Tab-separated table of N, CA and C in Angstrom:
chain	number	residue	atom	x	y	z
A	1	MET	N	0.820	-1.195	0.006
A	1	MET	CA	0.003	-0.002	-0.003
A	1	MET	C	0.868	1.242	0.001
A	2	ASP	N	0.434	2.213	-0.775
A	2	ASP	CA	1.177	3.472	-0.835
A	2	ASP	C	0.560	4.480	0.112
A	3	TYR	N	1.311	4.848	1.139
A	3	TYR	CA	0.861	5.828	2.113
A	3	TYR	C	1.532	7.182	1.897
A	4	SER	N	1.988	7.431	0.706
A	4	SER	CA	2.651	8.706	0.450
A	4	SER	C	1.646	9.847	0.640
A	5	PHE	N	2.187	10.953	1.036
A	5	PHE	CA	1.362	12.126	1.380
A	5	PHE	C	1.535	13.191	0.319
A	6	ASP	N	0.443	13.667	-0.195
A	6	ASP	CA	0.477	14.695	-1.229
A	6	ASP	C	0.040	16.028	-0.614
A	7	ILE	N	0.995	16.911	-0.407
A	7	ILE	CA	0.704	18.200	0.216
A	7	ILE	C	-0.290	19.007	-0.605
A	8	ASN	N	-0.279	18.814	-1.941
A	8	ASN	CA	-1.226	19.540	-2.780
A	8	ASN	C	-2.658	19.123	-2.499
A	9	SER	N	-2.863	17.846	-2.169
A	9	SER	CA	-4.204	17.342	-1.823
A	9	SER	C	-4.684	18.021	-0.552
A	10	LEU	N	-3.788	18.170	0.401
A	10	LEU	CA	-4.145	18.834	1.657
A	10	LEU	C	-4.481	20.291	1.410
A	11	ASP	N	-3.667	20.958	0.611
A	11	ASP	CA	-3.943	22.357	0.271
A	11	ASP	C	-5.306	22.481	-0.407
A	12	ASP	N	-5.624	21.542	-1.320
A	12	ASP	CA	-6.914	21.553	-1.989
A	12	ASP	C	-8.062	21.392	-1.002
A	13	LEU	N	-7.897	20.478	-0.053
A	13	LEU	CA	-8.923	20.255	0.969
A	13	LEU	C	-9.123	21.517	1.798
A	14	TYR	N	-8.036	22.144	2.201
A	14	TYR	CA	-8.128	23.363	2.984
A	14	TYR	C	-8.828	24.471	2.197
A	15	GLN	N	-8.496	24.575	0.917
A	15	GLN	CA	-9.148	25.588	0.075
A	15	GLN	C	-10.647	25.318	-0.026
A	16	GLU	N	-11.023	24.049	-0.089
A	16	GLU	CA	-12.442	23.675	-0.140
A	16	GLU	C	-13.160	24.091	1.129
A	17	VAL	N	-12.540	23.885	2.279
A	17	VAL	CA	-13.132	24.253	3.558
A	17	VAL	C	-13.324	25.757	3.627
A	18	ILE	N	-12.297	26.513	3.234
A	18	ILE	CA	-12.406	27.987	3.246
A	18	ILE	C	-13.503	28.436	2.294
A	19	LEU	N	-13.557	27.864	1.117
A	19	LEU	CA	-14.572	28.238	0.136
A	19	LEU	C	-15.970	27.890	0.645
A	20	ASP	N	-16.117	26.747	1.314
A	20	ASP	CA	-17.407	26.357	1.853
A	20	ASP	C	-17.896	27.353	2.911
A	21	HIS	N	-16.995	27.793	3.804
A	21	HIS	CA	-17.377	28.767	4.825
A	21	HIS	C	-17.681	30.127	4.206
A	22	TYR	N	-17.009	30.447	3.098
A	22	TYR	CA	-17.278	31.711	2.405
A	22	TYR	C	-18.629	31.669	1.706
A	23	GLN	N	-18.898	30.579	1.007
A	23	GLN	CA	-20.148	30.485	0.242
A	23	GLN	C	-21.351	30.186	1.121
A	24	ARG	N	-21.146	29.462	2.201
A	24	ARG	CA	-22.225	29.114	3.121
A	24	ARG	C	-21.814	29.467	4.554
A	25	PRO	N	-21.706	30.754	4.831
A	25	PRO	CA	-21.219	31.174	6.151
A	25	PRO	C	-22.127	30.692	7.271
A	26	ARG	N	-21.491	30.308	8.355
A	26	ARG	CA	-22.239	29.893	9.543
A	26	ARG	C	-22.433	31.101	10.432
A	27	ASN	N	-23.578	31.140	11.097
A	27	ASN	CA	-23.846	32.162	12.134
A	27	ASN	C	-23.716	33.574	11.590
A	28	LYS	N	-24.247	33.819	10.423
A	28	LYS	CA	-24.176	35.168	9.864
A	28	LYS	C	-25.439	35.943	10.234
A	29	GLY	N	-25.220	37.143	10.736
A	29	GLY	CA	-26.307	38.011	11.130
A	29	GLY	C	-25.840	38.966	12.219
A	30	VAL	N	-26.765	39.738	12.732
A	30	VAL	CA	-26.468	40.704	13.796
A	30	VAL	C	-27.457	40.481	14.933
A	31	LEU	N	-26.953	40.416	16.146
A	31	LEU	CA	-27.813	40.254	17.312
A	31	LEU	C	-28.388	41.604	17.747
A	32	THR	N	-29.599	41.580	18.231
A	32	THR	CA	-30.208	42.736	18.849
A	32	THR	C	-29.774	42.742	20.314
A	33	ASN	N	-29.317	43.845	20.807
A	33	ASN	CA	-28.855	43.995	22.204
A	33	ASN	C	-27.785	42.971	22.612
A	34	PRO	N	-26.695	42.894	21.861
A	34	PRO	CA	-25.631	41.962	22.272
A	34	PRO	C	-24.893	42.476	23.498
A	35	ASP	N	-24.278	41.561	24.225
A	35	ASP	CA	-23.401	41.958	25.335
A	35	ASP	C	-22.071	42.509	24.802
A	36	ILE	N	-21.609	41.903	23.718
A	36	ILE	CA	-20.357	42.315	23.095
A	36	ILE	C	-20.635	42.585	21.614
A	37	SER	N	-20.197	43.735	21.168
A	37	SER	CA	-20.330	44.094	19.765
A	37	SER	C	-19.078	44.823	19.337
A	38	SER	N	-18.529	44.416	18.211
A	38	SER	CA	-17.298	45.057	17.752
A	38	SER	C	-17.210	44.981	16.239
A	39	LYS	N	-16.546	45.952	15.694
A	39	LYS	CA	-16.384	46.037	14.247
A	39	LYS	C	-14.913	46.017	13.903
A	40	GLY	N	-14.582	45.238	12.883
A	40	GLY	CA	-13.215	45.221	12.362
A	40	GLY	C	-13.238	45.709	10.921
A	41	PHE	N	-12.258	46.499	10.568
A	41	PHE	CA	-12.186	47.056	9.212
A	41	PHE	C	-10.740	47.028	8.756
A	42	ASN	N	-10.533	46.532	7.538
A	42	ASN	CA	-9.200	46.513	6.945
A	42	ASN	C	-9.156	47.604	5.878
A	43	PRO	N	-8.492	48.734	6.151
A	43	PRO	CA	-8.472	49.844	5.199
A	43	PRO	C	-7.736	49.533	3.897
A	44	PHE	N	-6.890	48.503	3.891
A	44	PHE	CA	-6.151	48.174	2.675
A	44	PHE	C	-7.029	47.559	1.602
A	45	CYS	N	-8.017	46.752	2.046
A	45	CYS	CA	-8.843	46.067	1.059
A	45	CYS	C	-10.337	46.350	1.205
A	46	GLY	N	-10.721	46.985	2.313
A	46	GLY	CA	-12.130	47.295	2.524
A	46	GLY	C	-12.935	46.206	3.223
A	47	ASP	N	-12.286	45.103	3.600
A	47	ASP	CA	-13.002	44.047	4.318
A	47	ASP	C	-13.550	44.601	5.631
A	48	GLU	N	-14.740	44.131	5.999
A	48	GLU	CA	-15.390	44.586	7.201
A	48	GLU	C	-16.079	43.406	7.893
A	49	ILE	N	-15.927	43.343	9.204
A	49	ILE	CA	-16.559	42.300	10.020
A	49	ILE	C	-17.214	42.990	11.215
A	50	ILE	N	-18.424	42.577	11.492
A	50	ILE	CA	-19.122	43.023	12.711
A	50	ILE	C	-19.457	41.785	13.510
A	51	LEU	N	-18.936	41.712	14.737
A	51	LEU	CA	-19.205	40.588	15.623
A	51	LEU	C	-20.213	41.025	16.669
A	52	SER	N	-21.150	40.157	16.977
A	52	SER	CA	-22.059	40.400	18.083
A	52	SER	C	-22.207	39.109	18.884
A	53	ILE	N	-22.074	39.268	20.209
A	53	ILE	CA	-22.035	38.116	21.101
A	53	ILE	C	-23.031	38.332	22.254
A	54	LYS	N	-23.801	37.307	22.519
A	54	LYS	CA	-24.682	37.304	23.683
A	54	LYS	C	-24.131	36.272	24.647
A	55	LEU	N	-23.986	36.684	25.908
A	55	LEU	CA	-23.459	35.802	26.933
A	55	LEU	C	-24.597	35.272	27.791
A	56	ASP	N	-24.427	34.055	28.326
A	56	ASP	CA	-25.426	33.511	29.227
A	56	ASP	C	-25.144	33.964	30.663
A	57	SER	N	-25.914	33.501	31.611
A	57	SER	CA	-25.760	33.962	33.001
A	57	SER	C	-24.438	33.564	33.620
A	58	LYS	N	-23.755	32.565	33.022
A	58	LYS	CA	-22.454	32.118	33.541
A	58	LYS	C	-21.289	32.794	32.791
A	59	GLY	N	-21.613	33.698	31.880
A	59	GLY	CA	-20.570	34.410	31.148
A	59	GLY	C	-20.013	33.669	29.964
A	60	LYS	N	-20.743	32.644	29.492
A	60	LYS	CA	-20.305	31.895	28.321
A	60	LYS	C	-21.082	32.377	27.087
A	61	THR	N	-20.446	32.198	25.927
A	61	THR	CA	-21.092	32.638	24.692
A	61	THR	C	-22.348	31.806	24.444
A	62	LYS	N	-23.459	32.479	24.468
A	62	LYS	CA	-24.762	31.848	24.225
A	62	LYS	C	-25.048	31.873	22.724
A	63	CYS	N	-24.697	32.981	22.091
A	63	CYS	CA	-24.887	33.153	20.669
A	63	CYS	C	-23.806	34.095	20.161
A	64	ILE	N	-23.203	33.728	19.048
A	64	ILE	CA	-22.184	34.596	18.443
A	64	ILE	C	-22.453	34.643	16.921
A	65	LEU	N	-22.635	35.838	16.416
A	65	LEU	CA	-22.923	36.057	15.006
A	65	LEU	C	-21.910	37.044	14.418
A	66	PHE	N	-21.756	36.965	13.109
A	66	PHE	CA	-20.948	37.949	12.417
A	66	PHE	C	-21.701	38.437	11.194
A	67	ASP	N	-21.343	39.617	10.768
A	67	ASP	CA	-21.873	40.159	9.540
A	67	ASP	C	-20.737	40.919	8.896
A	68	GLY	N	-20.909	41.272	7.653
A	68	GLY	CA	-19.878	42.037	6.961
A	68	GLY	C	-19.703	41.614	5.540
A	69	GLN	N	-18.660	42.136	4.970
A	69	GLN	CA	-18.344	41.852	3.578
A	69	GLN	C	-16.834	41.817	3.436
A	70	GLY	N	-16.395	41.097	2.424
A	70	GLY	CA	-14.960	41.031	2.185
A	70	GLY	C	-14.563	39.796	1.413
A	71	CYS	N	-13.296	39.549	1.398
A	71	CYS	CA	-12.753	38.424	0.643
A	71	CYS	C	-13.118	37.098	1.298
A	72	SER	N	-12.861	36.034	0.560
A	72	SER	CA	-13.205	34.691	1.055
A	72	SER	C	-12.464	34.383	2.344
A	73	ILE	N	-11.250	34.837	2.507
A	73	ILE	CA	-10.478	34.522	3.707
A	73	ILE	C	-11.049	35.227	4.930
A	74	SER	N	-11.354	36.507	4.832
A	74	SER	CA	-11.878	37.211	6.009
A	74	SER	C	-13.250	36.663	6.413
A	75	GLN	N	-14.079	36.372	5.438
A	75	GLN	CA	-15.425	35.893	5.737
A	75	GLN	C	-15.409	34.458	6.251
A	76	ALA	N	-14.563	33.610	5.666
A	76	ALA	CA	-14.452	32.231	6.145
A	76	ALA	C	-13.878	32.186	7.547
A	77	SER	N	-12.896	33.009	7.816
A	77	SER	CA	-12.283	33.054	9.156
A	77	SER	C	-13.321	33.484	10.190
A	78	ALA	N	-14.163	34.454	9.867
A	78	ALA	CA	-15.212	34.901	10.779
A	78	ALA	C	-16.247	33.796	11.003
A	79	SER	N	-16.603	33.098	9.941
A	79	SER	CA	-17.542	31.997	10.049
A	79	SER	C	-16.991	30.888	10.956
A	80	MET	N	-15.725	30.560	10.768
A	80	MET	CA	-15.088	29.536	11.584
A	80	MET	C	-14.969	29.983	13.039
A	81	LEU	N	-14.669	31.241	13.258
A	81	LEU	CA	-14.598	31.793	14.605
A	81	LEU	C	-15.926	31.563	15.345
A	82	THR	N	-17.035	31.848	14.691
A	82	THR	CA	-18.344	31.732	15.361
A	82	THR	C	-18.631	30.287	15.728
A	83	GLU	N	-18.186	29.352	14.915
A	83	GLU	CA	-18.417	27.922	15.237
A	83	GLU	C	-17.544	27.482	16.396
A	84	LEU	N	-16.308	27.883	16.396
A	84	LEU	CA	-15.363	27.440	17.426
A	84	LEU	C	-15.637	28.047	18.785
A	85	LEU	N	-16.140	29.261	18.818
A	85	LEU	CA	-16.243	29.991	20.075
A	85	LEU	C	-17.594	29.837	20.799
A	86	SER	N	-18.423	28.957	20.329
A	86	SER	CA	-19.710	28.727	20.987
A	86	SER	C	-19.507	28.103	22.366
A	87	ASN	N	-20.257	28.585	23.327
A	87	ASN	CA	-20.248	28.069	24.710
A	87	ASN	C	-18.873	28.174	25.393
A	88	LYS	N	-18.186	29.276	25.174
A	88	LYS	CA	-16.879	29.526	25.791
A	88	LYS	C	-16.966	30.782	26.669
A	89	ASN	N	-16.159	30.817	27.738
A	89	ASN	CA	-16.112	32.033	28.573
A	89	ASN	C	-15.068	32.990	28.008
A	90	LEU	N	-15.010	34.171	28.567
A	90	LEU	CA	-14.125	35.215	28.012
A	90	LEU	C	-12.655	34.820	28.061
A	91	ASP	N	-12.230	34.145	29.120
A	91	ASP	CA	-10.841	33.705	29.204
A	91	ASP	C	-10.531	32.706	28.094
A	92	GLU	N	-11.478	31.809	27.825
A	92	GLU	CA	-11.280	30.848	26.742
A	92	GLU	C	-11.226	31.544	25.393
A	93	LEU	N	-12.078	32.529	25.213
A	93	LEU	CA	-12.068	33.306	23.964
A	93	LEU	C	-10.696	33.930	23.732
A	94	LYS	N	-10.135	34.518	24.808
A	94	LYS	CA	-8.834	35.156	24.710
A	94	LYS	C	-7.734	34.150	24.395
A	95	SER	N	-7.776	32.982	25.052
A	95	SER	CA	-6.755	31.954	24.833
A	95	SER	C	-6.816	31.422	23.401
A	96	ILE	N	-8.018	31.190	22.927
A	96	ILE	CA	-8.176	30.701	21.545
A	96	ILE	C	-7.673	31.746	20.565
A	97	SER	N	-8.043	32.985	20.779
A	97	SER	CA	-7.597	34.061	19.864
A	97	SER	C	-6.077	34.203	19.898
A	98	TYR	N	-5.497	34.143	21.080
A	98	TYR	CA	-4.041	34.243	21.196
A	98	TYR	C	-3.368	33.093	20.435
A	99	SER	N	-3.879	31.871	20.596
A	99	SER	CA	-3.298	30.729	19.918
A	99	SER	C	-3.431	30.834	18.407
A	100	PHE	N	-4.579	31.332	17.943
A	100	PHE	CA	-4.788	31.494	16.500
A	100	PHE	C	-3.796	32.538	15.955
A	101	ARG	N	-3.664	33.645	16.638
A	101	ARG	CA	-2.707	34.684	16.202
A	101	ARG	C	-1.279	34.114	16.150
A	102	ALA	N	-0.921	33.341	17.167
A	102	ALA	CA	0.421	32.752	17.222
A	102	ALA	C	0.632	31.826	16.035
A	103	MET	N	-0.371	31.012	15.712
A	103	MET	CA	-0.255	30.126	14.548
A	103	MET	C	-0.066	30.935	13.273
A	104	MET	N	-0.819	32.018	13.150
A	104	MET	CA	-0.739	32.842	11.925
A	104	MET	C	0.604	33.572	11.840
A	105	ARG	N	1.287	33.768	12.965
A	105	ARG	CA	2.621	34.369	12.958
A	105	ARG	C	3.697	33.317	12.735
A	106	GLY	N	3.319	32.063	12.660
A	106	GLY	CA	4.283	30.994	12.425
A	106	GLY	C	4.977	30.510	13.670
A	107	GLU	N	4.439	30.838	14.844
A	107	GLU	CA	5.038	30.406	16.099
A	107	GLU	C	4.707	28.951	16.378
A	108	SER	N	5.570	28.292	17.116
A	108	SER	CA	5.320	26.909	17.539
A	108	SER	C	4.271	26.917	18.627
A	109	LEU	N	3.328	25.990	18.516
A	109	LEU	CA	2.273	25.895	19.513
A	109	LEU	C	2.357	24.555	20.228
A	110	SER	N	2.020	24.557	21.497
A	110	SER	CA	1.953	23.305	22.249
A	110	SER	C	0.758	22.501	21.748
A	111	SER	N	0.710	21.226	22.117
A	111	SER	CA	-0.436	20.416	21.714
A	111	SER	C	-1.733	20.963	22.322
A	112	GLY	N	-1.642	21.502	23.531
A	112	GLY	CA	-2.805	22.122	24.155
A	112	GLY	C	-3.290	23.321	23.382
A	113	GLU	N	-2.373	24.170	22.925
A	113	GLU	CA	-2.749	25.337	22.147
A	113	GLU	C	-3.347	24.904	20.795
A	114	MET	N	-2.749	23.872	20.192
A	114	MET	CA	-3.262	23.390	18.908
A	114	MET	C	-4.676	22.838	19.080
A	115	SER	N	-4.942	22.175	20.221
A	115	SER	CA	-6.277	21.626	20.420
A	115	SER	C	-7.313	22.741	20.593
A	116	LEU	N	-6.876	23.887	21.111
A	116	LEU	CA	-7.796	25.038	21.255
A	116	LEU	C	-8.288	25.543	19.903
A	117	ILE	N	-7.447	25.464	18.905
A	117	ILE	CA	-7.789	26.023	17.589
A	117	ILE	C	-8.013	24.926	16.531
A	118	GLU	N	-8.393	23.761	17.026
A	118	GLU	CA	-8.650	22.639	16.122
A	118	GLU	C	-9.659	23.054	15.019
A	119	GLY	N	-9.307	22.781	13.795
A	119	GLY	CA	-10.142	23.159	12.674
A	119	GLY	C	-9.657	24.419	11.973
A	120	LEU	N	-8.948	25.270	12.696
A	120	LEU	CA	-8.492	26.531	12.116
A	120	LEU	C	-7.171	26.374	11.335
A	121	GLU	N	-6.566	25.173	11.435
A	121	GLU	CA	-5.300	24.974	10.720
A	121	GLU	C	-5.485	25.122	9.217
A	122	VAL	N	-6.728	25.049	8.734
A	122	VAL	CA	-6.971	25.236	7.309
A	122	VAL	C	-6.593	26.666	6.880
A	123	LEU	N	-6.544	27.586	7.818
A	123	LEU	CA	-6.177	28.974	7.491
A	123	LEU	C	-4.672	29.220	7.560
A	124	GLU	N	-3.935	28.234	8.059
A	124	GLU	CA	-2.484	28.410	8.225
A	124	GLU	C	-1.791	28.678	6.891
A	125	GLY	N	-2.302	28.115	5.808
A	125	GLY	CA	-1.704	28.300	4.494
A	125	GLY	C	-1.739	29.752	4.020
A	126	VAL	N	-2.578	30.570	4.633
A	126	VAL	CA	-2.659	32.000	4.298
A	126	VAL	C	-1.311	32.663	4.575
A	127	ARG	N	-0.522	32.115	5.476
A	127	ARG	CA	0.781	32.693	5.804
A	127	ARG	C	1.692	32.787	4.592
A	128	LYS	N	1.438	31.971	3.581
A	128	LYS	CA	2.246	32.029	2.348
A	128	LYS	C	2.041	33.369	1.628
A	129	PHE	N	0.979	34.048	1.986
A	129	PHE	CA	0.621	35.326	1.335
A	129	PHE	C	0.494	36.386	2.441
A	130	PRO	N	1.626	36.968	2.856
A	130	PRO	CA	1.644	37.855	4.013
A	130	PRO	C	0.579	38.968	3.994
A	131	ILE	N	0.268	39.480	2.834
A	131	ILE	CA	-0.712	40.571	2.778
A	131	ILE	C	-2.108	40.077	3.156
A	132	ARG	N	-2.346	38.761	3.058
A	132	ARG	CA	-3.669	38.182	3.350
A	132	ARG	C	-3.816	37.773	4.809
A	133	ILE	N	-2.737	37.791	5.575
A	133	ILE	CA	-2.808	37.417	6.985
A	133	ILE	C	-3.779	38.332	7.729
A	134	LYS	N	-3.751	39.604	7.406
A	134	LYS	CA	-4.678	40.546	8.048
A	134	LYS	C	-6.133	40.185	7.752
A	135	CYS	N	-6.371	39.626	6.593
A	135	CYS	CA	-7.737	39.184	6.252
A	135	CYS	C	-8.180	38.074	7.206
A	136	ALA	N	-7.293	37.100	7.439
A	136	ALA	CA	-7.621	35.980	8.329
A	136	ALA	C	-7.788	36.436	9.764
A	137	LEU	N	-7.057	37.490	10.149
A	137	LEU	CA	-7.079	37.956	11.534
A	137	LEU	C	-8.159	39.011	11.837
A	138	LEU	N	-8.841	39.494	10.820
A	138	LEU	CA	-9.772	40.612	11.007
A	138	LEU	C	-10.863	40.323	12.045
A	139	ALA	N	-11.513	39.195	11.938
A	139	ALA	CA	-12.571	38.859	12.901
A	139	ALA	C	-12.000	38.671	14.304
A	140	TRP	N	-10.799	38.135	14.364
A	140	TRP	CA	-10.171	37.880	15.664
A	140	TRP	C	-9.775	39.197	16.327
A	141	ALA	N	-9.320	40.167	15.544
A	141	ALA	CA	-9.024	41.493	16.094
A	141	ALA	C	-10.307	42.151	16.609
A	142	ALA	N	-11.391	42.004	15.862
A	142	ALA	CA	-12.686	42.528	16.313
A	142	ALA	C	-13.114	41.851	17.609
A	143	LEU	N	-12.894	40.552	17.713
A	143	LEU	CA	-13.225	39.817	18.926
A	143	LEU	C	-12.453	40.376	20.119
A	144	GLU	N	-11.148	40.532	19.953
A	144	GLU	CA	-10.303	41.025	21.042
A	144	GLU	C	-10.709	42.450	21.466
A	145	ASP	N	-10.988	43.295	20.474
A	145	ASP	CA	-11.449	44.666	20.787
A	145	ASP	C	-12.775	44.624	21.551
A	146	GLY	N	-13.666	43.764	21.114
A	146	GLY	CA	-14.980	43.648	21.742
A	146	GLY	C	-14.871	43.170	23.178
A	147	ILE	N	-14.022	42.179	23.423
A	147	ILE	CA	-13.818	41.678	24.791
A	147	ILE	C	-13.232	42.791	25.669
A	148	GLU	N	-12.276	43.529	25.139
A	148	GLU	CA	-11.669	44.630	25.892
A	148	GLU	C	-12.705	45.682	26.246
A	149	GLU	N	-13.511	46.085	25.277
A	149	GLU	CA	-14.547	47.085	25.525
A	149	GLU	C	-15.547	46.591	26.552
A	150	TYR	N	-15.942	45.333	26.429
A	150	TYR	CA	-16.898	44.731	27.356
A	150	TYR	C	-16.311	44.691	28.779
A	151	SER	N	-15.061	44.273	28.881
A	151	SER	CA	-14.414	44.167	30.196
A	151	SER	C	-14.346	45.536	30.890
A	152	VAL	N	-14.031	46.589	30.131
A	152	VAL	CA	-13.977	47.936	30.684
A	152	VAL	C	-15.364	48.351	31.128
A	153	LYS	N	-16.366	48.070	30.329
A	153	LYS	CA	-17.758	48.425	30.652
A	153	LYS	C	-18.220	47.706	31.926
A	154	VAL	N	-17.882	46.431	32.057
A	154	VAL	CA	-18.285	45.650	33.231
A	154	VAL	C	-17.562	46.176	34.485
A	155	LEU	N	-16.291	46.498	34.348
A	155	LEU	CA	-15.524	47.010	35.496
A	155	LEU	C	-16.089	48.350	35.980
A	156	LYS	N	-16.571	49.168	35.064
A	156	LYS	CA	-17.151	50.457	35.457
A	156	LYS	C	-18.450	50.288	36.227
A	157	LYS	N	-19.163	49.186	35.953
A	157	LYS	CA	-20.427	48.933	36.633
A	157	LYS	C	-20.234	48.380	38.032
A	158	GLU	N	-19.083	47.723	38.270
A	158	GLU	CA	-18.840	47.146	39.607
A	158	GLU	C	-18.599	48.225	40.633
A	159	PRO	N	-19.126	48.029	41.862
A	159	PRO	CA	-18.946	49.057	42.909
A	159	PRO	C	-17.526	49.155	43.391
């Protein structure tokens, strides 16, 4: 039996996954009265992402939606983000985002960090095109900004 590995087949599979998320985005829409809402904009290409997150009583993501327009990479990355971040608390969101950013920078990740971003490795090939890395990170930057804004807002409410 031939168990040789064809890297081109893997690249093709990854491209199919990205294209599927672009053509059939998951969790697309805007929440009314979200707990967290943030917008990401890439001035170089015009890509735009709006994230809206509703938290449950335990502080976990109850619903996470995105809206916006842009290239297949930015939109697929946002779609994948919404799937992966369901039912996670804010610390988990930050850890997952940090690990994804590290992967996109080409840093070595521990097996624990890799398990946090399982499924997102399909976007790792974007690193071959440095100008497109910002496209893959756009939704994640919006997420981080939204968490920061929410954290500041919550701290102001505490006595």
